[in-house]
mmCIF file of N, CA and C in Angstrom:
data_model
loop_
_atom_site.group_PDB
_atom_site.id
_atom_site.type_symbol
_atom_site.label_atom_id
_atom_site.label_comp_id
_atom_site.label_asym_id
_atom_site.label_seq_id
_atom_site.Cartn_x
_atom_site.Cartn_y
_atom_site.Cartn_z
ATOM 1 N N UNK A 1 154.986 14.522 82.429
ATOM 2 C CA UNK A 1 155.981 13.855 81.985
ATOM 3 C C UNK A 1 156.375 12.425 81.879
ATOM 4 N N UNK A 2 156.605 11.639 80.735
ATOM 5 C CA UNK A 2 157.100 10.332 80.886
ATOM 6 C C UNK A 2 158.132 9.881 80.068
ATOM 7 N N UNK A 3 158.706 9.049 80.739
ATOM 8 C CA UNK A 3 160.219 8.585 80.024
ATOM 9 C C UNK A 3 159.660 7.479 79.041
ATOM 10 N N UNK A 4 160.469 7.562 77.981
ATOM 11 C CA UNK A 4 160.052 6.581 76.808
ATOM 12 C C UNK A 4 161.249 5.718 76.332
ATOM 13 N N UNK A 5 161.160 4.721 75.557
ATOM 14 C CA UNK A 5 162.476 3.909 75.330
ATOM 15 C C UNK A 5 162.445 4.356 74.023
ATOM 16 N N UNK A 6 161.578 4.808 72.931
ATOM 17 C CA UNK A 6 161.977 5.518 71.514
ATOM 18 C C UNK A 6 160.757 6.276 71.378
ATOM 19 N N UNK A 7 161.261 7.199 69.987
ATOM 20 C CA UNK A 7 160.254 7.976 69.422
ATOM 21 C C UNK A 7 159.944 7.262 67.925
ATOM 22 N N UNK A 8 159.048 6.670 67.683
ATOM 23 C CA UNK A 8 158.555 5.940 66.709
ATOM 24 C C UNK A 8 158.604 6.786 65.279
ATOM 25 N N UNK A 9 159.091 6.532 64.198
ATOM 26 C CA UNK A 9 158.799 7.284 62.862
ATOM 27 C C UNK A 9 157.719 8.011 62.283
ATOM 28 N N UNK A 10 156.295 7.111 62.826
ATOM 29 C CA UNK A 10 155.194 7.702 62.619
ATOM 30 C C UNK A 10 154.558 8.472 63.742
ATOM 31 N N UNK A 11 155.532 9.124 64.595
ATOM 32 C CA UNK A 11 154.802 9.733 65.684
ATOM 33 C C UNK A 11 154.737 11.161 64.820
ATOM 34 N N UNK A 12 153.600 11.875 65.408
ATOM 35 C CA UNK A 12 153.161 13.117 64.667
ATOM 36 C C UNK A 12 152.003 13.990 65.694
ATOM 37 N N UNK A 13 152.464 13.731 66.978
ATOM 38 C CA UNK A 13 152.011 14.616 67.992
ATOM 39 C C UNK A 13 153.073 14.556 69.243
ATOM 40 N N UNK A 14 153.026 15.736 70.028
ATOM 41 C CA UNK A 14 153.768 15.533 71.370
ATOM 42 C C UNK A 14 155.118 16.524 71.183
ATOM 43 N N UNK A 15 155.443 16.811 72.269
ATOM 44 C CA UNK A 15 156.753 17.531 72.731
ATOM 45 C C UNK A 15 157.767 16.543 73.237
ATOM 46 N N UNK A 16 158.880 16.400 73.076
ATOM 47 C CA UNK A 16 159.713 15.461 73.650
ATOM 48 C C UNK A 16 161.404 15.857 73.498
ATOM 49 N N UNK A 17 161.881 15.884 74.932
ATOM 50 C CA UNK A 17 163.314 15.918 74.954
ATOM 51 C C UNK A 17 163.956 14.506 74.755
ATOM 52 N N UNK A 18 165.030 14.839 73.892
ATOM 53 C CA UNK A 18 166.085 13.581 73.693
ATOM 54 C C UNK A 18 167.485 13.987 74.201
ATOM 55 N N UNK A 19 168.000 13.295 75.269
ATOM 56 C CA UNK A 19 169.476 13.386 75.743
ATOM 57 C C UNK A 19 170.457 12.551 75.159
ATOM 58 N N UNK A 20 171.091 12.943 74.520
ATOM 59 C CA UNK A 20 172.592 12.389 73.804
ATOM 60 C C UNK A 20 173.536 12.473 74.768
ATOM 61 N N UNK A 21 174.555 11.777 74.375
ATOM 62 C CA UNK A 21 176.024 12.093 75.143
ATOM 63 C C UNK A 21 176.411 13.290 75.111
ATOM 64 N N UNK A 22 176.147 14.244 74.142
ATOM 65 C CA UNK A 22 176.844 15.300 74.211
ATOM 66 C C UNK A 22 175.910 16.514 73.770
ATOM 67 N N UNK A 23 174.524 16.318 73.919
ATOM 68 C CA UNK A 23 173.816 17.539 73.619
ATOM 69 C C UNK A 23 171.989 17.005 73.808
ATOM 70 N N UNK A 24 171.310 18.041 73.999
ATOM 71 C CA UNK A 24 169.756 17.660 74.423
ATOM 72 C C UNK A 24 169.045 18.363 73.197
ATOM 73 N N UNK A 25 167.982 17.757 72.710
ATOM 74 C CA UNK A 25 167.445 17.941 71.402
ATOM 75 C C UNK A 25 166.002 18.139 71.819
ATOM 76 N N UNK A 26 165.229 19.207 71.507
ATOM 77 C CA UNK A 26 163.743 19.354 71.930
ATOM 78 C C UNK A 26 163.123 19.107 70.723
ATOM 79 N N UNK A 27 162.083 18.006 70.506
ATOM 80 C CA UNK A 27 161.415 17.884 69.057
ATOM 81 C C UNK A 27 160.140 18.184 69.466
ATOM 82 N N UNK A 28 159.323 18.978 68.712
ATOM 83 C CA UNK A 28 158.028 19.403 68.721
ATOM 84 C C UNK A 28 157.225 19.198 67.547
ATOM 85 N N UNK A 29 156.426 18.030 67.747
ATOM 86 C CA UNK A 29 155.676 17.361 66.473
ATOM 87 C C UNK A 29 154.583 18.108 66.163
ATOM 88 N N UNK A 30 154.155 19.268 66.947
ATOM 89 C CA UNK A 30 152.925 20.140 66.325
ATOM 90 C C UNK A 30 153.521 21.019 65.617
ATOM 91 N N UNK A 31 154.615 21.797 66.142
ATOM 92 C CA UNK A 31 155.123 22.678 65.018
ATOM 93 C C UNK A 31 155.942 22.492 64.167
ATOM 94 N N UNK A 32 156.297 20.813 64.480
ATOM 95 C CA UNK A 32 157.364 20.163 63.311
ATOM 96 C C UNK A 32 158.800 20.885 63.445
ATOM 97 N N UNK A 33 159.272 20.980 64.627
ATOM 98 C CA UNK A 33 160.521 21.878 64.720
ATOM 99 C C UNK A 33 161.613 20.909 65.650
ATOM 100 N N UNK A 34 162.927 21.139 65.506
ATOM 101 C CA UNK A 34 163.944 20.625 66.207
ATOM 102 C C UNK A 34 165.027 21.461 66.631
ATOM 103 N N UNK A 35 165.136 21.411 67.983
ATOM 104 C CA UNK A 35 166.292 22.344 68.307
ATOM 105 C C UNK A 35 167.215 21.569 69.174
ATOM 106 N N UNK A 36 168.622 22.015 68.810
ATOM 107 C CA UNK A 36 169.520 21.159 69.484
ATOM 108 C C UNK A 36 170.258 22.246 70.554
ATOM 109 N N UNK A 37 170.714 21.695 71.595
ATOM 110 C CA UNK A 37 170.958 22.802 72.717
ATOM 111 C C UNK A 37 172.774 21.520 72.751
ATOM 112 N N UNK A 38 173.590 22.389 72.252
ATOM 113 C CA UNK A 38 174.950 21.461 72.303
ATOM 114 C C UNK A 38 175.582 21.665 73.933
ATOM 115 N N UNK A 39 175.956 20.531 74.249
ATOM 116 C CA UNK A 39 176.767 20.479 75.584
ATOM 117 C C UNK A 39 175.718 20.316 76.708
ATOM 118 N N UNK A 40 174.510 20.610 76.667
ATOM 119 C CA UNK A 40 173.430 20.256 77.510
ATOM 120 C C UNK A 40 172.962 18.892 77.803
ATOM 121 N N UNK A 41 173.306 18.522 79.191
ATOM 122 C CA UNK A 41 173.001 17.123 79.431
ATOM 123 C C UNK A 41 173.567 16.308 79.178
ATOM 124 N N UNK A 42 173.353 15.103 78.786
ATOM 125 C CA UNK A 42 174.779 14.284 78.389
ATOM 126 C C UNK A 42 175.609 13.521 79.248
ATOM 127 N N UNK A 43 176.749 13.828 78.836
ATOM 128 C CA UNK A 43 177.781 12.911 80.019
ATOM 129 C C UNK A 43 179.098 14.093 80.158
ATOM 130 N N UNK A 44 179.657 13.616 81.115
ATOM 131 C CA UNK A 44 181.063 14.529 81.402
ATOM 132 C C UNK A 44 182.236 13.347 80.837
ATOM 133 N N UNK A 45 181.791 12.455 79.948
ATOM 134 C CA UNK A 45 182.870 11.250 79.678
ATOM 135 C C UNK A 45 183.674 12.188 78.558
ATOM 136 N N UNK A 46 185.201 12.376 78.816
ATOM 137 C CA UNK A 46 185.938 12.753 77.867
ATOM 138 C C UNK A 46 186.009 12.138 76.688
ATOM 139 N N UNK A 47 185.593 10.979 76.380
ATOM 140 C CA UNK A 47 185.714 10.451 74.992
ATOM 141 C C UNK A 47 184.645 10.905 74.106
ATOM 142 N N UNK A 48 183.743 11.752 74.337
ATOM 143 C CA UNK A 48 182.923 12.427 73.553
ATOM 144 C C UNK A 48 183.254 14.017 73.699
ATOM 145 N N UNK A 49 183.150 14.512 72.460
ATOM 146 C CA UNK A 49 183.463 15.949 72.222
ATOM 147 C C UNK A 49 182.005 16.470 71.736
ATOM 148 N N UNK A 50 181.982 17.716 72.115
ATOM 149 C CA UNK A 50 180.487 18.199 71.632
ATOM 150 C C UNK A 50 180.872 19.083 70.129
ATOM 151 N N UNK A 51 180.172 18.457 69.102
ATOM 152 C CA UNK A 51 180.292 19.404 67.872
ATOM 153 C C UNK A 51 179.457 20.307 67.896
ATOM 154 N N UNK A 52 179.728 21.481 66.962
ATOM 155 C CA UNK A 52 179.031 22.709 66.670
ATOM 156 C C UNK A 52 178.454 22.514 65.310
ATOM 157 N N UNK A 53 177.315 22.474 65.344
ATOM 158 C CA UNK A 53 176.422 22.305 64.169
ATOM 159 C C UNK A 53 175.794 23.896 63.849
ATOM 160 N N UNK A 54 175.717 24.037 62.659
ATOM 161 C CA UNK A 54 174.818 25.152 61.999
ATOM 162 C C UNK A 54 173.580 24.966 62.794
ATOM 163 N N UNK A 55 173.262 26.368 62.730
ATOM 164 C CA UNK A 55 171.504 26.604 63.635
ATOM 165 C C UNK A 55 171.377 25.757 64.952
ATOM 166 N N UNK A 56 172.648 25.480 65.727
ATOM 167 C CA UNK A 56 172.468 25.277 67.095
ATOM 168 C C UNK A 56 171.493 26.175 67.719
ATOM 169 N N UNK A 57 170.968 25.678 68.657
ATOM 170 C CA UNK A 57 170.105 26.351 69.625
ATOM 171 C C UNK A 57 169.134 27.391 68.959
ATOM 172 N N UNK A 58 168.764 26.884 67.837
ATOM 173 C CA UNK A 58 167.612 27.649 66.795
ATOM 174 C C UNK A 58 166.897 26.434 66.631
ATOM 175 N N UNK A 59 165.472 26.961 66.382
ATOM 176 C CA UNK A 59 164.317 25.901 65.779
ATOM 177 C C UNK A 59 164.596 25.431 64.246
ATOM 178 N N UNK A 60 164.736 24.494 63.863
ATOM 179 C CA UNK A 60 164.992 24.059 62.466
ATOM 180 C C UNK A 60 163.672 23.188 62.237
ATOM 181 N N UNK A 61 163.243 23.418 60.746
ATOM 182 C CA UNK A 61 162.006 22.510 60.391
ATOM 183 C C UNK A 61 162.536 20.974 60.495
ATOM 184 N N UNK A 62 161.527 20.319 61.148
ATOM 185 C CA UNK A 62 161.536 18.633 61.074
ATOM 186 C C UNK A 62 160.718 18.075 60.412
ATOM 187 N N UNK A 63 161.534 17.184 59.556
ATOM 188 C CA UNK A 63 160.857 16.607 58.258
ATOM 189 C C UNK A 63 160.174 15.351 58.950
ATOM 190 N N UNK A 64 160.922 14.564 59.829
ATOM 191 C CA UNK A 64 160.343 13.342 60.219
ATOM 192 C C UNK A 64 161.741 12.600 61.178
ATOM 193 N N UNK A 65 161.531 11.379 61.695
ATOM 194 C CA UNK A 65 162.355 10.710 62.493
ATOM 195 C C UNK A 65 162.549 9.313 61.887
ATOM 196 N N UNK A 66 163.764 9.032 61.543
ATOM 197 C CA UNK A 66 164.091 7.682 60.895
ATOM 198 C C UNK A 66 164.181 6.747 61.992
ATOM 199 N N UNK A 67 164.919 7.149 63.264
ATOM 200 C CA UNK A 67 165.372 6.376 64.366
ATOM 201 C C UNK A 67 165.452 7.031 65.549
ATOM 202 N N UNK A 68 165.113 6.796 66.661
ATOM 203 C CA UNK A 68 165.305 7.520 67.949
ATOM 204 C C UNK A 68 165.029 6.481 69.308
ATOM 205 N N UNK A 69 166.273 5.559 69.433
ATOM 206 C CA UNK A 69 166.033 4.552 70.732
ATOM 207 C C UNK A 69 166.932 4.832 71.821
ATOM 208 N N UNK A 70 166.808 4.603 72.821
ATOM 209 C CA UNK A 70 167.723 4.505 74.036
ATOM 210 C C UNK A 70 168.951 3.609 73.441
ATOM 211 N N UNK A 71 170.153 4.293 73.481
ATOM 212 C CA UNK A 71 171.427 3.515 73.422
ATOM 213 C C UNK A 71 171.916 3.557 72.101
ATOM 214 N N UNK A 72 170.996 4.012 71.302
ATOM 215 C CA UNK A 72 171.318 4.293 69.959
ATOM 216 C C UNK A 72 171.423 5.703 69.316
ATOM 217 N N UNK A 73 172.165 5.979 68.219
ATOM 218 C CA UNK A 73 172.166 7.275 68.022
ATOM 219 C C UNK A 73 170.895 7.475 66.828
ATOM 220 N N UNK A 74 170.388 8.937 67.437
ATOM 221 C CA UNK A 74 169.147 9.101 66.592
ATOM 222 C C UNK A 74 169.364 9.538 65.131
ATOM 223 N N UNK A 75 168.344 9.405 64.417
ATOM 224 C CA UNK A 75 168.328 10.039 63.247
ATOM 225 C C UNK A 75 167.219 11.083 62.614
ATOM 226 N N UNK A 76 167.398 12.198 62.571
ATOM 227 C CA UNK A 76 166.214 13.190 62.255
ATOM 228 C C UNK A 76 166.656 13.843 61.126
ATOM 229 N N UNK A 77 165.539 13.899 60.222
ATOM 230 C CA UNK A 77 165.682 14.472 58.931
ATOM 231 C C UNK A 77 164.855 15.515 59.095
ATOM 232 N N UNK A 78 165.666 16.607 58.891
ATOM 233 C CA UNK A 78 164.987 18.408 58.838
ATOM 234 C C UNK A 78 165.380 18.794 57.522
ATOM 235 N N UNK A 79 165.011 20.117 57.516
ATOM 236 C CA UNK A 79 165.174 21.075 56.277
ATOM 237 C C UNK A 79 166.113 22.047 56.730
ATOM 238 N N UNK A 80 166.817 22.687 55.920
ATOM 239 C CA UNK A 80 167.752 23.865 56.291
ATOM 240 C C UNK A 80 166.620 24.794 56.321
ATOM 241 N N UNK A 81 166.992 25.775 57.596
ATOM 242 C CA UNK A 81 165.872 26.878 58.148
ATOM 243 C C UNK A 81 166.185 27.961 57.212
ATOM 244 N N UNK A 82 167.494 28.167 56.421
ATOM 245 C CA UNK A 82 167.475 29.297 55.534
ATOM 246 C C UNK A 82 167.545 28.874 53.949
ATOM 247 N N UNK A 83 167.357 27.557 53.807
ATOM 248 C CA UNK A 83 167.007 27.275 52.395
ATOM 249 C C UNK A 83 165.974 26.280 52.338
ATOM 250 N N UNK A 84 164.714 26.400 52.083
ATOM 251 C CA UNK A 84 163.924 24.920 51.945
ATOM 252 C C UNK A 84 163.930 24.136 51.107
ATOM 253 N N UNK A 85 164.898 24.326 50.129
ATOM 254 C CA UNK A 85 165.014 23.205 49.018
ATOM 255 C C UNK A 85 166.224 22.002 49.729
ATOM 256 N N UNK A 86 166.880 22.555 50.992
ATOM 257 C CA UNK A 86 168.022 21.678 50.978
ATOM 258 C C UNK A 86 167.384 20.847 52.270
ATOM 259 N N UNK A 87 167.462 19.766 52.293
ATOM 260 C CA UNK A 87 167.306 18.460 53.432
ATOM 261 C C UNK A 87 168.390 18.013 53.816
ATOM 262 N N UNK A 88 168.723 17.547 55.026
ATOM 263 C CA UNK A 88 169.491 16.667 55.443
ATOM 264 C C UNK A 88 169.483 15.950 56.776
ATOM 265 N N UNK A 89 170.361 14.976 56.928
ATOM 266 C CA UNK A 89 170.020 14.074 58.297
ATOM 267 C C UNK A 89 170.747 14.952 59.285
ATOM 268 N N UNK A 90 170.138 14.849 60.745
ATOM 269 C CA UNK A 90 170.979 15.220 62.010
ATOM 270 C C UNK A 90 171.112 13.736 62.444
ATOM 271 N N UNK A 91 172.165 12.928 62.783
ATOM 272 C CA UNK A 91 172.600 11.828 63.282
ATOM 273 C C UNK A 91 173.489 12.350 64.700
ATOM 274 N N UNK A 92 172.795 11.895 65.670
ATOM 275 C CA UNK A 92 173.263 12.314 66.969
ATOM 276 C C UNK A 92 174.183 11.100 67.587
ATOM 277 N N UNK A 93 175.068 11.435 68.820
ATOM 278 C CA UNK A 93 175.755 10.743 69.649
ATOM 279 C C UNK A 93 174.779 9.762 70.126
ATOM 280 N N UNK A 94 174.708 8.539 70.799
ATOM 281 C CA UNK A 94 174.184 7.729 71.721
ATOM 282 C C UNK A 94 173.053 8.406 72.257
ATOM 283 N N UNK A 95 171.869 7.942 72.254
ATOM 284 C CA UNK A 95 170.769 8.747 73.175
ATOM 285 C C UNK A 95 170.897 8.038 74.764
ATOM 286 N N UNK A 96 170.745 8.796 75.403
ATOM 287 C CA UNK A 96 170.876 8.694 77.072
ATOM 288 C C UNK A 96 169.289 8.487 77.709
ATOM 289 N N UNK A 97 168.331 9.594 77.168
ATOM 290 C CA UNK A 97 167.042 9.487 77.724
ATOM 291 C C UNK A 97 166.150 10.195 76.641
ATOM 292 N N UNK A 98 164.751 9.583 76.834
ATOM 293 C CA UNK A 98 164.001 10.222 76.006
ATOM 294 C C UNK A 98 162.684 10.721 76.879
ATOM 295 N N UNK A 99 162.115 11.493 76.941
ATOM 296 C CA UNK A 99 161.118 11.944 77.555
ATOM 297 C C UNK A 99 159.837 12.660 76.975
ATOM 298 N N UNK A 100 158.770 12.235 77.020
ATOM 299 C CA UNK A 100 157.885 13.250 76.396
ATOM 300 C C UNK A 100 157.216 14.068 77.469
ATOM 301 N N UNK A 101 157.274 15.455 77.108
ATOM 302 C CA UNK A 101 156.704 16.445 77.897
ATOM 303 C C UNK A 101 155.594 17.484 77.495
ATOM 304 N N UNK A 102 155.257 17.037 76.439
ATOM 305 C CA UNK A 102 154.056 18.037 76.037
ATOM 306 C C UNK A 102 153.215 16.816 75.046
#
């Protein structure tokens, strides 16, 4: 396992955990999936509230990463799991850690 500063847009292999102020994300570039665990990791700072999103704690199809850097909000391009025609952005609270775990 290795901590990294960012996940670059051209990344096409590996498994990463991304911890934000309010949640933890698991990105699997082999399966091209994204899973969000709301309220896991992050911070106890009361200035940040945990939002509930559709398909939380489920794998959803990952189309790509626009940006994912320490200290900034990450932007993930995803496909709706229940409608392959729908694509949307997942924009996170600021990233506090990124770790390559596979």
